[in-house]
CSV table of C-alpha atoms in Angstrom, one decimal:
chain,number,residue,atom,x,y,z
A,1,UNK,CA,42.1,-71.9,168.4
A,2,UNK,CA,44.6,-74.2,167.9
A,3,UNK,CA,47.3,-72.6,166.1
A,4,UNK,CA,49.5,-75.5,165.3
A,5,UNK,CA,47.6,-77.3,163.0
A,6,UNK,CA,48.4,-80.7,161.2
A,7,UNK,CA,46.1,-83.1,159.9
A,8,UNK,CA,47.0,-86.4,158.6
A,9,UNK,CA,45.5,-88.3,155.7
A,10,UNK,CA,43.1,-91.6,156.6
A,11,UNK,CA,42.2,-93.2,153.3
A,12,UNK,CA,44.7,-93.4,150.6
A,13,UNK,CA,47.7,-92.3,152.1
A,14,UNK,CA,49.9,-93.4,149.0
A,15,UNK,CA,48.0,-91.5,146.9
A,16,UNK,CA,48.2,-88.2,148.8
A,17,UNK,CA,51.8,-88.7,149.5
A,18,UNK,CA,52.8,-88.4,145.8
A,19,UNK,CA,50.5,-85.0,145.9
A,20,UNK,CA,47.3,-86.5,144.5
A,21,UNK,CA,43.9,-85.7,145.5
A,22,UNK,CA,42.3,-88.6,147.5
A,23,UNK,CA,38.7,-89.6,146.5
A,24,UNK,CA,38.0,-91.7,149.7
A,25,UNK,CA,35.3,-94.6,150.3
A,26,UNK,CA,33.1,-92.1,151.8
A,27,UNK,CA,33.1,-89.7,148.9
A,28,UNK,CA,35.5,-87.4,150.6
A,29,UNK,CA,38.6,-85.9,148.9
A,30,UNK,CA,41.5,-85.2,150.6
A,31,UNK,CA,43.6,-81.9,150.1
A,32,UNK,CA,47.4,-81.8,150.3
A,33,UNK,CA,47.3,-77.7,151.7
A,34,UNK,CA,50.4,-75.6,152.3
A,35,UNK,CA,50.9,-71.8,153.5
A,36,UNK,CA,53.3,-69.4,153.0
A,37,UNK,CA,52.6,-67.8,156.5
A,38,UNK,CA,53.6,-68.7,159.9
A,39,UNK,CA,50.4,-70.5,161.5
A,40,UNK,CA,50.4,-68.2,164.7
A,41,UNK,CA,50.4,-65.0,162.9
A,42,UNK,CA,48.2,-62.2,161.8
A,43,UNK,CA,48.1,-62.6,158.2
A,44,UNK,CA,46.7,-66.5,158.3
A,45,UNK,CA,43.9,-66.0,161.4
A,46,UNK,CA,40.9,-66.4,158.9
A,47,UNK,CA,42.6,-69.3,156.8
A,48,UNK,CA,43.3,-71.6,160.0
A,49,UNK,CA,39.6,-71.0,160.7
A,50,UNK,CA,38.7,-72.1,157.5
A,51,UNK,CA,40.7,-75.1,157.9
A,52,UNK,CA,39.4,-75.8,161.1
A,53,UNK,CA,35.8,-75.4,159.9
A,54,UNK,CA,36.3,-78.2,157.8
A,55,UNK,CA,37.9,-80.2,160.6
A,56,UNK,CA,35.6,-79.5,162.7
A,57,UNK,CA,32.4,-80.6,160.0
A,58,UNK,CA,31.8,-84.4,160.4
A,59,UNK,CA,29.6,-84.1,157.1
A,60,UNK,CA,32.4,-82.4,155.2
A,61,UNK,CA,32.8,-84.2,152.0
A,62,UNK,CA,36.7,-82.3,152.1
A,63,UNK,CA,39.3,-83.4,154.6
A,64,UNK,CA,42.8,-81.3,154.8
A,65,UNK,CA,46.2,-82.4,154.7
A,66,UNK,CA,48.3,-79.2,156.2
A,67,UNK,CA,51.6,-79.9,155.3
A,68,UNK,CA,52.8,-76.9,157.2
A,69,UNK,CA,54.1,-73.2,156.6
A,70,UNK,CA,57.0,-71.7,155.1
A,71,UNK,CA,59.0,-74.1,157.0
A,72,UNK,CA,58.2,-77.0,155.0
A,73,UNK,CA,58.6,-74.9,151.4
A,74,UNK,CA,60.1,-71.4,150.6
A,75,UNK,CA,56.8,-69.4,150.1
A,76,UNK,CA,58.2,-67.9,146.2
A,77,UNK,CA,57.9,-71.7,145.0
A,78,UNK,CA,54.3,-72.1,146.4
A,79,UNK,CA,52.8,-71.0,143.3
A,80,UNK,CA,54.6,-73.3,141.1
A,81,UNK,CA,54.1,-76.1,143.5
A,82,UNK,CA,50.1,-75.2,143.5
A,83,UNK,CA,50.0,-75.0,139.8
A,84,UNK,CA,51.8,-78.1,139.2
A,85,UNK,CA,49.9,-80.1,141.5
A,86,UNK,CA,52.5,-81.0,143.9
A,87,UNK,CA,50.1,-79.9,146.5
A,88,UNK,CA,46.5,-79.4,145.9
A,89,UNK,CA,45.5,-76.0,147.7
A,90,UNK,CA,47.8,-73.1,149.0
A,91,UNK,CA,47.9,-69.8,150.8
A,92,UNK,CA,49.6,-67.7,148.9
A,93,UNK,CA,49.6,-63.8,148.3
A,94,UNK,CA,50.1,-63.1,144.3
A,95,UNK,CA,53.1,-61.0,145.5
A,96,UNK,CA,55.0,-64.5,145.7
A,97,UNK,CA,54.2,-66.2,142.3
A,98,UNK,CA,54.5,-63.0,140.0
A,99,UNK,CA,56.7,-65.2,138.0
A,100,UNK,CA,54.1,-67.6,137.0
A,101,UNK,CA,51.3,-64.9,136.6
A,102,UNK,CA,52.6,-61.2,135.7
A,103,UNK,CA,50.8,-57.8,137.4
A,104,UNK,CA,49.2,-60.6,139.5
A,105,UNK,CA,49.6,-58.3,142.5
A,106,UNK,CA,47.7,-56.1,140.7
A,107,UNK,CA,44.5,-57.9,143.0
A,108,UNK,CA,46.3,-55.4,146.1
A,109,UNK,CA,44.6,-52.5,143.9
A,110,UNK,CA,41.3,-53.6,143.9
A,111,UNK,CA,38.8,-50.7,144.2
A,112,UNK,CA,36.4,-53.6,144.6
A,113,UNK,CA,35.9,-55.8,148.0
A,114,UNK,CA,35.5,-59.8,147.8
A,115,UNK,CA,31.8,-59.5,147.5
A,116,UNK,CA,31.2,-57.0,145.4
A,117,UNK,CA,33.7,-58.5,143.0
A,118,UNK,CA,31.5,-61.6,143.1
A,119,UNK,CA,28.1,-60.2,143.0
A,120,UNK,CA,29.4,-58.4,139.6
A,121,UNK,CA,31.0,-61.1,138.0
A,122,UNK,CA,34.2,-59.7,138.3
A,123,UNK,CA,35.3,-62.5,140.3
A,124,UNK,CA,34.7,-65.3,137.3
A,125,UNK,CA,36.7,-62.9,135.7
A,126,UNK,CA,39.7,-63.2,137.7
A,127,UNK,CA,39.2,-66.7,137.8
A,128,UNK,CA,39.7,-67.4,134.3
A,129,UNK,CA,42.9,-65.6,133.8
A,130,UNK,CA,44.2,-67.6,136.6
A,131,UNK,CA,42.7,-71.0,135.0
A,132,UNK,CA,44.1,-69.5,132.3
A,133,UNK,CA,47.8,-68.6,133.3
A,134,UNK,CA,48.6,-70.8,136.0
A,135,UNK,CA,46.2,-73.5,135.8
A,136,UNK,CA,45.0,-72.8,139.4
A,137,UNK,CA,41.2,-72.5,140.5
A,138,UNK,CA,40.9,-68.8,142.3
A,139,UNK,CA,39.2,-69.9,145.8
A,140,UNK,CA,39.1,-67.3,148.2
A,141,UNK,CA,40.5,-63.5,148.4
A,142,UNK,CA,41.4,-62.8,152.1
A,143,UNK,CA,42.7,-59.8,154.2
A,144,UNK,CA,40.9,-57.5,152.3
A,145,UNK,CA,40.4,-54.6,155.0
A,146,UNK,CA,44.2,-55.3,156.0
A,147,UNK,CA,45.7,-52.2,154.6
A,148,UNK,CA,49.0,-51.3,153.9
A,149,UNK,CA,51.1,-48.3,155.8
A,150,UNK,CA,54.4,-46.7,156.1
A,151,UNK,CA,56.7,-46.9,159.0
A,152,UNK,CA,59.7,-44.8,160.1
A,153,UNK,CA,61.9,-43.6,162.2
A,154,UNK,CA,62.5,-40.2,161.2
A,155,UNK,CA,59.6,-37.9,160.9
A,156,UNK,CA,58.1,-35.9,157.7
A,157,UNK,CA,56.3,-33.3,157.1
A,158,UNK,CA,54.6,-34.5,153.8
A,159,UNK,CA,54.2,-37.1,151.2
A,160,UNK,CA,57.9,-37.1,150.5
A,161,UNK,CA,60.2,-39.0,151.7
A,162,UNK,CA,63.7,-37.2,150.7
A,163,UNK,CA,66.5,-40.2,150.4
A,164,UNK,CA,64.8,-42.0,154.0
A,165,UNK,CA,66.2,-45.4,152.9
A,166,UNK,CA,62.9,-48.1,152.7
A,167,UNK,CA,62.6,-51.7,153.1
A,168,UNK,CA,60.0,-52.5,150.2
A,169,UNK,CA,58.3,-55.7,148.6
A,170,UNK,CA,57.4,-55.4,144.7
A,171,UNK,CA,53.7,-54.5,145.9
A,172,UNK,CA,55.0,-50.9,147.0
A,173,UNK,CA,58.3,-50.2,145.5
A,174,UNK,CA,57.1,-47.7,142.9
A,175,UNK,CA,55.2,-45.7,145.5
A,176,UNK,CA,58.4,-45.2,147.9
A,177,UNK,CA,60.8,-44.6,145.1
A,178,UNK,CA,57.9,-42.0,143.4
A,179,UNK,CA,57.8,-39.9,147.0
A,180,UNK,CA,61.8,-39.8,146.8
A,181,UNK,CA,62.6,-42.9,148.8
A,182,UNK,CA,65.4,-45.5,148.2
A,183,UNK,CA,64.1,-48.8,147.8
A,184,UNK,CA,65.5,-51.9,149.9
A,185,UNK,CA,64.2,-55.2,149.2
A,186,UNK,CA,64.9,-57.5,152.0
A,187,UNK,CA,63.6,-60.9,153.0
A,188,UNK,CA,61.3,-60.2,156.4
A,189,UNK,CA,63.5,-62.0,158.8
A,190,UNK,CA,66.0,-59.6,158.3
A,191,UNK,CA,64.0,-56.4,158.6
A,192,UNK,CA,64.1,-56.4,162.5
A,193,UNK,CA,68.5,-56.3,162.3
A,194,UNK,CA,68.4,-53.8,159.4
A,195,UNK,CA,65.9,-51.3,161.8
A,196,UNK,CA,68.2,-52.1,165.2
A,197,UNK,CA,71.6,-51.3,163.1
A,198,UNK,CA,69.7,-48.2,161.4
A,199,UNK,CA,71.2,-49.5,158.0
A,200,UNK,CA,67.2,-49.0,157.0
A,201,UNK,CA,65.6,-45.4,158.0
A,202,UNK,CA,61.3,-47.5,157.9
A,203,UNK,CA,59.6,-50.4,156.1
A,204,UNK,CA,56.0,-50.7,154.6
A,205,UNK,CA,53.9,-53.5,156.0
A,206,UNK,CA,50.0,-53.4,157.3
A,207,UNK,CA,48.8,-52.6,159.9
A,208,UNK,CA,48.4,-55.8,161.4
A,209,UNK,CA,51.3,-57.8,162.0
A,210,UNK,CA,54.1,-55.9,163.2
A,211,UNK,CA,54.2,-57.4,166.4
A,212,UNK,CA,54.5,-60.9,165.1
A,213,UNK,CA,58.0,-59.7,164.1
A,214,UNK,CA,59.1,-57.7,166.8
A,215,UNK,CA,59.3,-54.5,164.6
A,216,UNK,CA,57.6,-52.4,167.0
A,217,UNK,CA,60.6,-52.1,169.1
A,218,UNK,CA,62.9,-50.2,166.5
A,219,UNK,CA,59.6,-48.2,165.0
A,220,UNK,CA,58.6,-44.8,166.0
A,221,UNK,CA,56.2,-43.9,163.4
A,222,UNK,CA,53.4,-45.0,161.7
A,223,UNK,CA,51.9,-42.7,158.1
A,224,UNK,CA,48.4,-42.9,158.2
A,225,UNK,CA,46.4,-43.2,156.1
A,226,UNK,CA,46.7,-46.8,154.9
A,227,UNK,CA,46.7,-47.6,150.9
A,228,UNK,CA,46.1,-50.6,149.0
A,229,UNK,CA,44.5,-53.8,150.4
A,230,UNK,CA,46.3,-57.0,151.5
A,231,UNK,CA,45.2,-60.2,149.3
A,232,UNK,CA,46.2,-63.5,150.1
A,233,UNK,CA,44.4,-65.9,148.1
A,234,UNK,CA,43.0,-69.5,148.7
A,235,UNK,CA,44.5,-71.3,144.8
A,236,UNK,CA,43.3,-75.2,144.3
A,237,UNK,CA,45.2,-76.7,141.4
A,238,UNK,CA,42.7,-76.8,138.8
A,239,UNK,CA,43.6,-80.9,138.1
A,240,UNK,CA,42.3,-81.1,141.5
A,241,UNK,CA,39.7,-78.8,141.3
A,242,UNK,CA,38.4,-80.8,138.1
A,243,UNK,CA,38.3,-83.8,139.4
A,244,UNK,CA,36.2,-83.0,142.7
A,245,UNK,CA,32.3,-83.7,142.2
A,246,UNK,CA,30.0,-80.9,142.0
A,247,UNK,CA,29.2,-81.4,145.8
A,248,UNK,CA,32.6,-80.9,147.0
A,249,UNK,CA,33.1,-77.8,144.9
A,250,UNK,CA,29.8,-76.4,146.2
A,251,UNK,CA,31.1,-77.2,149.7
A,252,UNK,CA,34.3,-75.6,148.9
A,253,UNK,CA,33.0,-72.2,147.4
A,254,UNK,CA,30.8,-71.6,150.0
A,255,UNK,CA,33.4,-72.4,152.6
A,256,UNK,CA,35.6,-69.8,150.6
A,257,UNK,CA,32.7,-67.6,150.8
A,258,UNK,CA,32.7,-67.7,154.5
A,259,UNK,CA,35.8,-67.0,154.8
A,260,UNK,CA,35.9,-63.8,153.1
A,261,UNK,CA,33.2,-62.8,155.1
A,262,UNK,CA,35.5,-63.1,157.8
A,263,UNK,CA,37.4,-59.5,156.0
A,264,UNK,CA,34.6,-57.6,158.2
A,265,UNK,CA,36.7,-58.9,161.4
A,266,UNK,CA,39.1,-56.7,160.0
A,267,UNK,CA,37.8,-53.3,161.1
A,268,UNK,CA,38.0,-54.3,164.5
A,269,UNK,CA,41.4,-55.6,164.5
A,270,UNK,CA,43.0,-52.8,162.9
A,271,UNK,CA,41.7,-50.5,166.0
A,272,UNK,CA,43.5,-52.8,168.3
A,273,UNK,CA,46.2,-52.8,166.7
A,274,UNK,CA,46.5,-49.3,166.0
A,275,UNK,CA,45.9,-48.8,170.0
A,276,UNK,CA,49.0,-51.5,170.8
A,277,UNK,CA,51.0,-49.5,168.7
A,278,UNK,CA,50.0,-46.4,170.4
A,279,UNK,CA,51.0,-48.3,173.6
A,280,UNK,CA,54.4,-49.4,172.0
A,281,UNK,CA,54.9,-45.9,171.7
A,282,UNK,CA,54.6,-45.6,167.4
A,283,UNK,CA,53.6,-42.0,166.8
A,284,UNK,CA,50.9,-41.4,164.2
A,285,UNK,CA,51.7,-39.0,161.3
A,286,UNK,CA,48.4,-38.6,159.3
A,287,UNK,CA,48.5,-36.5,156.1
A,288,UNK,CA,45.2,-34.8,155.6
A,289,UNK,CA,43.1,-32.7,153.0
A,290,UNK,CA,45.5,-32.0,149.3
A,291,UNK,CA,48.7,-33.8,151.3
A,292,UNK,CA,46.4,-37.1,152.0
A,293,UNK,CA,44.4,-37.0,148.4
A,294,UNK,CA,47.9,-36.8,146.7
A,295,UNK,CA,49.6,-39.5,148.7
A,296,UNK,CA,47.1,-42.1,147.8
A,297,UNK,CA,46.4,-40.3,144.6
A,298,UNK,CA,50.0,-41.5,143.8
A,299,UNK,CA,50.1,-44.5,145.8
A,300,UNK,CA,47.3,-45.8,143.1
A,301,UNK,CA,48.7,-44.8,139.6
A,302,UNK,CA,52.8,-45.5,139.8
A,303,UNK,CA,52.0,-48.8,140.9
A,304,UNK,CA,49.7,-49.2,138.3
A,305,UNK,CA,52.1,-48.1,135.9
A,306,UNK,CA,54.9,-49.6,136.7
A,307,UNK,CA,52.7,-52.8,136.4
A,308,UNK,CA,51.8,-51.5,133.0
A,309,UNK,CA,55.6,-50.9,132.4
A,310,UNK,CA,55.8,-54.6,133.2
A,311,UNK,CA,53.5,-56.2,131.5
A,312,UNK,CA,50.8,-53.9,129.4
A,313,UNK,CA,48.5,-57.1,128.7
A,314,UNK,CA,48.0,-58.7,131.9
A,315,UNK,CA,47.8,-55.0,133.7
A,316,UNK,CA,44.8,-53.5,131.1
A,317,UNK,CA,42.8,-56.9,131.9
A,318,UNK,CA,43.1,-56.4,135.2
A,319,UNK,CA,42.6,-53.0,135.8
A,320,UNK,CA,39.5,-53.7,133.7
A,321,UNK,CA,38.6,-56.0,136.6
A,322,UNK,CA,39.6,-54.4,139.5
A,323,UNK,CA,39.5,-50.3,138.7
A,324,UNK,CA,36.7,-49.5,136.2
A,325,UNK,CA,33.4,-48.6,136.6
């Protein structure tokens, strides 16, 4: 798979320069499409095959601009850039555009996959409040399956982590700082210096991807098991989205729904790289019977309420979504 992948605009170049959707002689739109990921790397594998599905479809009544990665825009202004239409489709985790949409990391809770969230309605749901809120069109939920983990260097005993100084992201800050860790948020490209100088004592991240970033090599332990699921979404600005003809949205939702089928790869790849990391050398501590039920016990409710804490009205609509019955 070609991992570099730009396409260029044929038919109204102007147009889709200025970040406007392009309804070409053919009938075809063209998307302006950024990501907040490094093309290459674990976390985008199922979106560059999406992308080059569409390429690859000479009936496809889409075509794709890729701008680029996080090179070409810092990924915390993606979702503003999305919702104001200065590009037309982004991959973006809701982790990154909090700002715009509070408790939207909330979707990393889901007790629900992809499909069942569709198949009950739930999905329409969540698409709404993002129509709603950040006048984006909800696409696609991908790396479901992709859990989270726990990383160290120094070993426990238990679901406490006694003072072991964390690097964190928003998505599992409460959860360290609950089990007695300190909490250090620091940009990823720094995480690799912070582990070699010792100034961090572990990191959470899934379980895919650690390789990508060289952590491995400063890493000697992984806590199983994994909590929470990854979700980085496929958002189309909902000017754009309007403005497409019901066959292109068709085209596009059921695109979107192959790609989430594309979550069952997941399975698989989490065995290999759960056996690289055994190569590497990463020692497995796994909490079982009352020690496991508590640690995801807890790993579930602070984070829910600290999103509450955060904002009540966004977090009881979509734990209605994503938790109940």
């Amino acid at each position: 798979m070609n991992r570099n992948i730009h396409w260029t605009t044929t038919i109204g170049a102007a147009l889709v320069s200025l970040g406007l959707v392009t309804q070409a002689a053919a009938d075809t739109a063209t998307l302006r499409t950024v990501s907040a990921f490094n093309s290459g790397t674990a976390i985008p594998h199922t979106f560059e095959m999406f992308l080059e599905e569409i390429q690859n479809d000479p009936d496809a009544p889409i075509e794709i601009n890729f701008i680029g990665g996080p090179e070409t825009m810092p990924p915390f202004q993606i979702g503003n850039a999305v919702s104001n239409g200065v590009v037309d489709m982004a991959f973006v985790t809701s982790a990154f555009y909090t700002s715009s949409l509070p408790a939207a990391h909330a979707l990393n809770l889901t007790r629900y996959s992809p499909e069942e969230l569709r198949e009950t309605g739930r999905f329409e749901q969540l698409q709404e409040m993002w129509r709603e809120q950040m006048n984006v069109h909800y696409l696609a939920y991908t790396n479901y399956g992709n859990r989270y983990h726990l990383y160290l260097n120094e070993p426990i005993s238990g679901p406490e982590l006694n003072g072991l100084r964390m690097r964190i992201t928003p998505v599992y800050r409460a959860f360290v700082e609950a089990m007695g860790g300190e909490a250090a948020q620091t940009p990823p490209g720094e995480v690799y210096t912070a582990l070699e100088r010792g100034t961090v004592d572990g990191y959470g991240w899934p379980v895919q991807g650690i390789f990508d970033l060289g952590w491995q090599e400063h890493t000697r332990y992984r806590v199983d098991p994994g909590f929470y699921h990854v979700e980085v979404g496929v958002l189309v600005n909902q000017n754009t989205w309007d403005n497409l003809t019901d066959e292109q949205r068709d085209y596009l939702t059921d695109k979107a729904i192959w790609l989430e089928e594309l979550n069952g790869l997941n399975e698989e790849i989490n065995i290999e790289e759960e056996r690289r990391q055994a190569e590497a050398g990463i020692e497995v501590i796994e909490f079982e019977g009352e020690d496991r039920e508590r640690f995801l016990e807890t790993a579930y409710e602070v984070q829910w309420e600290r999103l509450a804490q955060e904002h009540a009205e966004n977090t009881e609509r979509l734990r209605e979504i994503l938790d109940s019955e």
